[in-house]
Structure formats: C-alpha cells, structure tokens
Amino acid sequence: MTFGEQPAYLRVASDLRKKIVNGSLPPHTRLPSQARIREEYGVSDTVALEARKVLMAEGLVEGRSGSGTYVRERPVPRRIARSGYRPPAGASPFRQEQADEEVRGTWESSSEQERAGAAIAERLGIGAGERVMRTRYVFREGGEAMMISTSWEPLAITGRTPVMLPEEGPLGGCGVVERMAAIDVVVDNVVEEVGARPGLAEELLTLGGVPGHVVIVVERTYFASGRAVETADVVVPADRYRLTYHLPVR
C-alpha cells in the first residue's frame, strides 16, 4: 500500500476509521491485532501501535484488559438548546443552561469562596486574588450526568447580599439575571465563547468517558453595563451532545 506524503500511521487510522463508520467494523467488534494491522498494511509495529492510539484518542475504540481493543458503541448525539438567555422569572439553573422546555433534568451544586486566579480575574475584570464565589453544578438528564458548570461571581458585587450564595436564600436556585436584578444589578449582555479540548480526568470521571475524550467548553460571561458579574465554564461531552443556538433576530 502506498501512503504518499501523509504519515503512515494516520493513513492506517483513516482506513480503520472508515471501516468503523461504514459498519465494516461494527460496535463491540475486536479491532485487528497489531500483528494483523502490520501484515495487512505493510507497516511496522510502531506504525500499527500509533494508528491504534489515534483511534483510541478519538473515542472510536476502547481497550479491555486482557482481551484486546474493541470498537465502541457510538452514541447518537442529543441536543442541548441555548437561546440567548432570556429565561422566564424563576428559571432554574438547569433551564438557564438547557433552554429546551421539553427536557427535564436535575442538578446538584456546591459553593465556596476562593481567591480568583489570573485567568478568572481577567474574565471578570477584577484583580488577581480578589475573592469570588465559586459554584460547581452537575446537571443530569434521566439520571445521567450531561453537563458540568463552574461559575465565579465577584464578592465585591454579591458579598453580604441575599444572593451571595447562588443556591441559598430567597432566590436560591434562580438564574443569574433574576438574582442580580434583586440587588439592582441589571444584566444586559452575555458573551459565549465555544471551544473544545480533551476532558480533564475529574470531568470525565463525572461525565463518563475515557482519557482523551473531547469535551465542548462554553466560556460564558454575563455583563451589566459593561461590568462582568458572573463567568462560567460549561463542559459537555462532545460525543454525546450538540449545542444548538436559538438567537432572536432584532
């Protein structure tokens, strides 16, 4: 087999990927052994091993201790709807993150004060080391963890107010817009930056997945008259979900 200019391990991985996608290697089928790949493609053991590593990193195959490498069941991606953040009064954190009214879910959360690191301080427009309230949410649909959200709010804004703790007090469990309005802070803009990266070990432990699986990360920041009042990282498994945006036309 002639491999041209592309590295041989990528060519091998590409061919095996096609077989997985078109069903020639269906889910739960054992991937050809390293020796079989070497013989079939006329490559070295090193190339065969690297090709298998590529497929594992892409989440197409998984290793089973003492048994070999197998094609993974490919989940059908489900939709997470986002809609420009105009939730109804009393909207829950789940509804704030998942705008599809047909989806019902639950969440759990924990909050604690900490000093803002450089990256979060820059997003909030505050000095590094200033105190913030960090809240971590795990959102579930049908009992399955579908999303992690970690938010940070400057205590210079919410400290010593009834909304200092997002999940406690008279507006506990309401969205950012409504909570801020309760302390006369009018949220008038929200910015989201969407990217992807390999999931962190802690994230994959919560969401399910193996090292190397990719997650979608939404960096979201709420603003009131140009001042950031909350910023959050929303993390979603890329192989199981797609983000769909419904944005109003003005």
Tab-separated table of C-alpha atoms in Angstrom:
chain	number	residue	atom	x	y	z
A	1	MET	CA	0.000	0.000	0.000
A	2	THR	CA	1.332	3.410	-0.961
A	3	PHE	CA	0.898	6.016	1.747
A	4	GLY	CA	2.080	9.168	-0.051
A	5	GLU	CA	3.128	12.159	1.998
A	6	GLN	CA	0.786	11.661	4.956
A	7	PRO	CA	2.357	9.776	7.882
A	8	ALA	CA	1.678	6.074	7.576
A	9	TYR	CA	0.014	5.764	10.978
A	10	LEU	CA	-2.561	8.410	10.007
A	11	ARG	CA	-3.320	6.593	6.759
A	12	VAL	CA	-3.835	3.340	8.634
A	13	ALA	CA	-6.000	5.069	11.237
A	14	SER	CA	-8.024	6.709	8.463
A	15	ASP	CA	-8.740	3.414	6.752
A	16	LEU	CA	-9.737	1.734	10.011
A	17	ARG	CA	-11.895	4.737	10.874
A	18	LYS	CA	-13.769	4.387	7.585
A	19	LYS	CA	-14.462	0.729	8.363
A	20	ILE	CA	-15.824	1.677	11.773
A	21	VAL	CA	-18.020	4.457	10.359
A	22	ASN	CA	-19.409	2.399	7.461
A	23	GLY	CA	-20.106	-0.586	9.677
A	24	SER	CA	-17.472	-2.952	8.343
A	25	LEU	CA	-16.171	-2.986	11.904
A	26	PRO	CA	-19.406	-2.735	13.927
A	27	PRO	CA	-19.611	-1.871	17.633
A	28	HIS	CA	-18.144	-4.447	20.044
A	29	THR	CA	-16.047	-5.972	17.247
A	30	ARG	CA	-12.438	-6.640	18.168
A	31	LEU	CA	-10.057	-4.340	16.302
A	32	PRO	CA	-7.472	-6.214	14.188
A	33	SER	CA	-4.453	-7.055	16.279
A	34	GLN	CA	-1.224	-5.130	15.972
A	35	ALA	CA	0.293	-8.053	14.051
A	36	ARG	CA	-2.709	-8.169	11.691
A	37	ILE	CA	-2.507	-4.429	11.033
A	38	ARG	CA	1.211	-4.740	10.372
A	39	GLU	CA	0.674	-7.510	7.841
A	40	GLU	CA	-2.397	-6.059	6.119
A	41	TYR	CA	-0.975	-2.560	5.659
A	42	GLY	CA	2.694	-3.443	5.298
A	43	VAL	CA	3.771	-1.204	8.159
A	44	SER	CA	5.955	-1.537	11.223
A	45	ASP	CA	4.793	-2.413	14.722
A	46	THR	CA	5.354	1.196	15.710
A	47	VAL	CA	3.054	2.473	12.965
A	48	ALA	CA	0.381	-0.095	13.858
A	49	LEU	CA	0.548	0.901	17.515
A	50	GLU	CA	0.336	4.621	16.743
A	51	ALA	CA	-2.698	4.065	14.477
A	52	ARG	CA	-4.483	2.268	17.303
A	53	LYS	CA	-3.603	5.122	19.666
A	54	VAL	CA	-5.205	7.610	17.253
A	55	LEU	CA	-8.471	5.654	17.215
A	56	MET	CA	-8.465	5.414	20.999
A	57	ALA	CA	-7.859	9.152	21.336
A	58	GLU	CA	-10.811	9.776	19.015
A	59	GLY	CA	-13.015	7.618	21.218
A	60	LEU	CA	-13.755	5.139	18.437
A	61	VAL	CA	-12.221	2.142	20.197
A	62	GLU	CA	-11.508	1.131	23.764
A	63	GLY	CA	-9.082	-1.260	25.370
A	64	ARG	CA	-10.332	-4.115	27.525
A	65	SER	CA	-7.841	-5.508	29.974
A	66	GLY	CA	-6.544	-8.894	28.894
A	67	SER	CA	-8.890	-9.031	25.912
A	68	GLY	CA	-7.802	-6.510	23.292
A	69	THR	CA	-9.150	-3.368	21.663
A	70	TYR	CA	-12.802	-3.137	20.640
A	71	VAL	CA	-14.958	-0.768	18.599
A	72	ARG	CA	-17.056	1.410	20.898
A	73	GLU	CA	-20.795	1.854	20.637
A	74	ARG	CA	-21.268	5.263	19.016
A	75	PRO	CA	-23.915	7.280	20.868
A	76	VAL	CA	-26.449	9.282	18.893
A	77	PRO	CA	-25.757	12.918	19.872
A	78	ARG	CA	-28.541	14.641	21.758
A	79	ARG	CA	-29.315	18.326	21.606
A	80	ILE	CA	-28.611	20.991	24.191
A	81	ALA	CA	-30.569	24.086	23.228
A	82	ARG	CA	-29.330	27.559	24.086
A	83	SER	CA	-31.463	30.590	23.409
A	84	GLY	CA	-29.865	33.942	24.127
A	85	TYR	CA	-30.541	33.916	27.877
A	86	ARG	CA	-33.950	35.438	28.362
A	87	PRO	CA	-35.336	32.815	30.753
A	88	PRO	CA	-38.706	33.304	32.445
A	89	ALA	CA	-38.813	34.599	36.008
A	90	GLY	CA	-37.783	31.925	38.460
A	91	ALA	CA	-35.923	29.895	35.832
A	92	SER	CA	-33.790	27.176	37.392
A	93	PRO	CA	-30.066	26.761	36.745
A	94	PHE	CA	-30.929	23.730	34.595
A	95	ARG	CA	-33.292	25.808	32.460
A	96	GLN	CA	-30.664	28.539	32.242
A	97	GLU	CA	-28.214	26.080	30.709
A	98	GLN	CA	-30.685	23.959	28.716
A	99	ALA	CA	-33.346	26.092	27.051
A	100	ASP	CA	-35.363	23.213	25.550
A	101	GLU	CA	-38.628	23.223	27.518
A	102	GLU	CA	-39.240	19.569	26.644
A	103	VAL	CA	-36.138	18.465	28.522
A	104	ARG	CA	-36.463	17.821	32.224
A	105	GLY	CA	-33.419	17.494	34.398
A	106	THR	CA	-31.984	17.835	37.852
A	107	TRP	CA	-28.859	19.401	39.250
A	108	GLU	CA	-26.636	19.330	42.295
A	109	SER	CA	-24.320	22.099	43.382
A	110	SER	CA	-21.750	23.247	45.908
A	111	SER	CA	-20.408	26.751	46.560
A	112	GLU	CA	-17.305	28.056	48.295
A	113	GLN	CA	-15.332	31.260	48.467
A	114	GLU	CA	-11.875	31.418	46.882
A	115	ARG	CA	-9.393	33.915	45.511
A	116	ALA	CA	-9.597	34.450	41.753
A	117	GLY	CA	-6.734	33.106	39.715
A	118	ALA	CA	-5.275	35.176	36.900
A	119	ALA	CA	-7.481	33.703	34.144
A	120	ILE	CA	-10.773	34.083	36.031
A	121	ALA	CA	-9.787	37.547	37.276
A	122	GLU	CA	-9.197	38.650	33.689
A	123	ARG	CA	-12.594	37.350	32.590
A	124	LEU	CA	-14.298	39.159	35.462
A	125	GLY	CA	-12.251	42.334	35.091
A	126	ILE	CA	-11.023	42.182	38.694
A	127	GLY	CA	-7.620	41.911	40.309
A	128	ALA	CA	-5.984	38.507	40.708
A	129	GLY	CA	-6.508	37.328	44.255
A	130	GLU	CA	-9.800	39.141	44.781
A	131	ARG	CA	-12.435	36.996	46.448
A	132	VAL	CA	-15.099	35.262	44.365
A	133	MET	CA	-17.857	32.770	44.991
A	134	ARG	CA	-17.236	29.594	43.014
A	135	THR	CA	-20.191	27.293	42.396
A	136	ARG	CA	-19.922	23.910	40.707
A	137	TYR	CA	-23.009	22.330	39.172
A	138	VAL	CA	-23.556	18.844	37.806
A	139	PHE	CA	-26.637	18.654	35.566
A	140	ARG	CA	-28.361	15.340	34.933
A	141	GLU	CA	-30.926	14.167	32.414
A	142	GLY	CA	-32.632	10.884	33.178
A	143	GLY	CA	-30.109	10.356	35.954
A	144	GLU	CA	-27.148	10.603	33.561
A	145	ALA	CA	-24.601	13.379	34.042
A	146	MET	CA	-24.790	15.523	30.910
A	147	MET	CA	-23.097	18.797	31.818
A	148	ILE	CA	-20.783	20.407	34.356
A	149	SER	CA	-20.864	24.129	35.000
A	150	THR	CA	-18.452	26.033	37.221
A	151	SER	CA	-19.297	29.676	37.835
A	152	TRP	CA	-17.490	32.534	39.543
A	153	GLU	CA	-19.106	35.726	40.874
A	154	PRO	CA	-17.160	38.664	42.345
A	155	LEU	CA	-17.941	39.042	46.031
A	156	ALA	CA	-17.401	42.766	45.541
A	157	ILE	CA	-20.839	42.636	43.878
A	158	THR	CA	-22.729	39.892	45.711
A	159	GLY	CA	-20.926	39.722	49.064
A	160	ARG	CA	-23.148	40.344	52.089
A	161	THR	CA	-26.264	40.368	49.928
A	162	PRO	CA	-29.185	37.887	49.898
A	163	VAL	CA	-27.876	36.381	46.634
A	164	MET	CA	-24.287	35.766	47.718
A	165	LEU	CA	-24.889	32.001	47.628
A	166	PRO	CA	-26.500	31.075	44.278
A	167	GLU	CA	-28.388	28.098	45.695
A	168	GLU	CA	-29.453	29.526	49.044
A	169	GLY	CA	-31.558	32.422	50.304
A	170	PRO	CA	-34.809	33.808	48.897
A	171	LEU	CA	-33.650	33.497	45.272
A	172	GLY	CA	-31.684	30.288	45.660
A	173	GLY	CA	-31.885	28.203	42.501
A	174	CYS	CA	-32.880	31.099	40.239
A	175	GLY	CA	-30.893	32.235	37.233
A	176	VAL	CA	-28.157	34.872	37.224
A	177	VAL	CA	-30.348	37.560	35.611
A	178	GLU	CA	-33.053	37.364	38.242
A	179	ARG	CA	-30.624	37.083	41.158
A	180	MET	CA	-28.665	40.141	40.045
A	181	ALA	CA	-31.852	42.135	39.488
A	182	ALA	CA	-32.704	41.532	43.139
A	183	ILE	CA	-29.666	43.613	44.137
A	184	ASP	CA	-30.315	46.265	41.474
A	185	VAL	CA	-27.762	44.932	39.001
A	186	VAL	CA	-29.320	44.803	35.529
A	187	VAL	CA	-27.767	42.179	33.271
A	188	ASP	CA	-27.899	43.446	29.698
A	189	ASN	CA	-25.444	41.285	27.772
A	190	VAL	CA	-23.985	37.789	27.698
A	191	VAL	CA	-20.989	36.522	25.739
A	192	GLU	CA	-20.225	32.891	24.983
A	193	GLU	CA	-17.008	31.508	23.509
A	194	VAL	CA	-17.267	27.884	22.389
A	195	GLY	CA	-14.251	25.607	22.066
A	196	ALA	CA	-13.169	22.009	22.514
A	197	ARG	CA	-10.367	20.211	24.319
A	198	PRO	CA	-9.572	16.813	25.862
A	199	GLY	CA	-11.586	16.340	29.017
A	200	LEU	CA	-9.831	16.626	32.347
A	201	ALA	CA	-9.680	13.463	34.466
A	202	GLU	CA	-12.127	14.867	37.032
A	203	GLU	CA	-14.576	15.925	34.309
A	204	LEU	CA	-14.524	12.547	32.578
A	205	LEU	CA	-14.982	10.764	35.895
A	206	THR	CA	-18.204	12.729	36.409
A	207	LEU	CA	-19.476	12.755	32.825
A	208	GLY	CA	-18.309	9.300	31.818
A	209	GLY	CA	-15.604	8.684	29.252
A	210	VAL	CA	-12.017	7.620	28.948
A	211	PRO	CA	-8.818	9.691	28.887
A	212	GLY	CA	-8.557	11.604	25.623
A	213	HIS	CA	-12.283	12.044	25.076
A	214	VAL	CA	-13.111	15.515	23.830
A	215	VAL	CA	-15.442	17.902	25.630
A	216	ILE	CA	-17.165	21.068	24.411
A	217	VAL	CA	-16.390	24.037	26.634
A	218	VAL	CA	-18.576	27.148	26.686
A	219	GLU	CA	-16.961	30.132	28.403
A	220	ARG	CA	-19.917	32.290	29.334
A	221	THR	CA	-19.865	35.746	30.925
A	222	TYR	CA	-22.792	37.918	31.997
A	223	PHE	CA	-22.378	41.706	31.897
A	224	ALA	CA	-24.207	44.641	33.455
A	225	SER	CA	-23.357	47.976	31.823
A	226	GLY	CA	-20.039	46.559	30.648
A	227	ARG	CA	-19.075	45.080	34.006
A	228	ALA	CA	-18.752	41.296	34.301
A	229	VAL	CA	-20.982	39.985	37.078
A	230	GLU	CA	-20.589	36.246	36.507
A	231	THR	CA	-18.427	33.993	34.375
A	232	ALA	CA	-18.701	30.244	33.942
A	233	ASP	CA	-17.224	27.242	32.181
A	234	VAL	CA	-19.899	24.884	30.865
A	235	VAL	CA	-18.486	21.457	29.957
A	236	VAL	CA	-20.376	18.942	27.783
A	237	PRO	CA	-19.264	15.548	26.350
A	238	ALA	CA	-18.671	16.150	22.639
A	239	ASP	CA	-19.525	12.591	21.600
A	240	ARG	CA	-22.972	12.660	23.230
A	241	TYR	CA	-24.258	16.191	22.780
A	242	ARG	CA	-24.513	19.023	20.275
A	243	LEU	CA	-25.123	22.649	21.122
A	244	THR	CA	-27.983	24.286	19.235
A	245	TYR	CA	-28.391	28.058	19.457
A	246	HIS	CA	-31.736	29.816	19.046
A	247	LEU	CA	-30.951	33.519	18.771
A	248	PRO	CA	-33.597	36.235	18.396
A	249	VAL	CA	-33.494	38.395	15.272
A	250	ARG	CA	-33.906	42.055	16.102
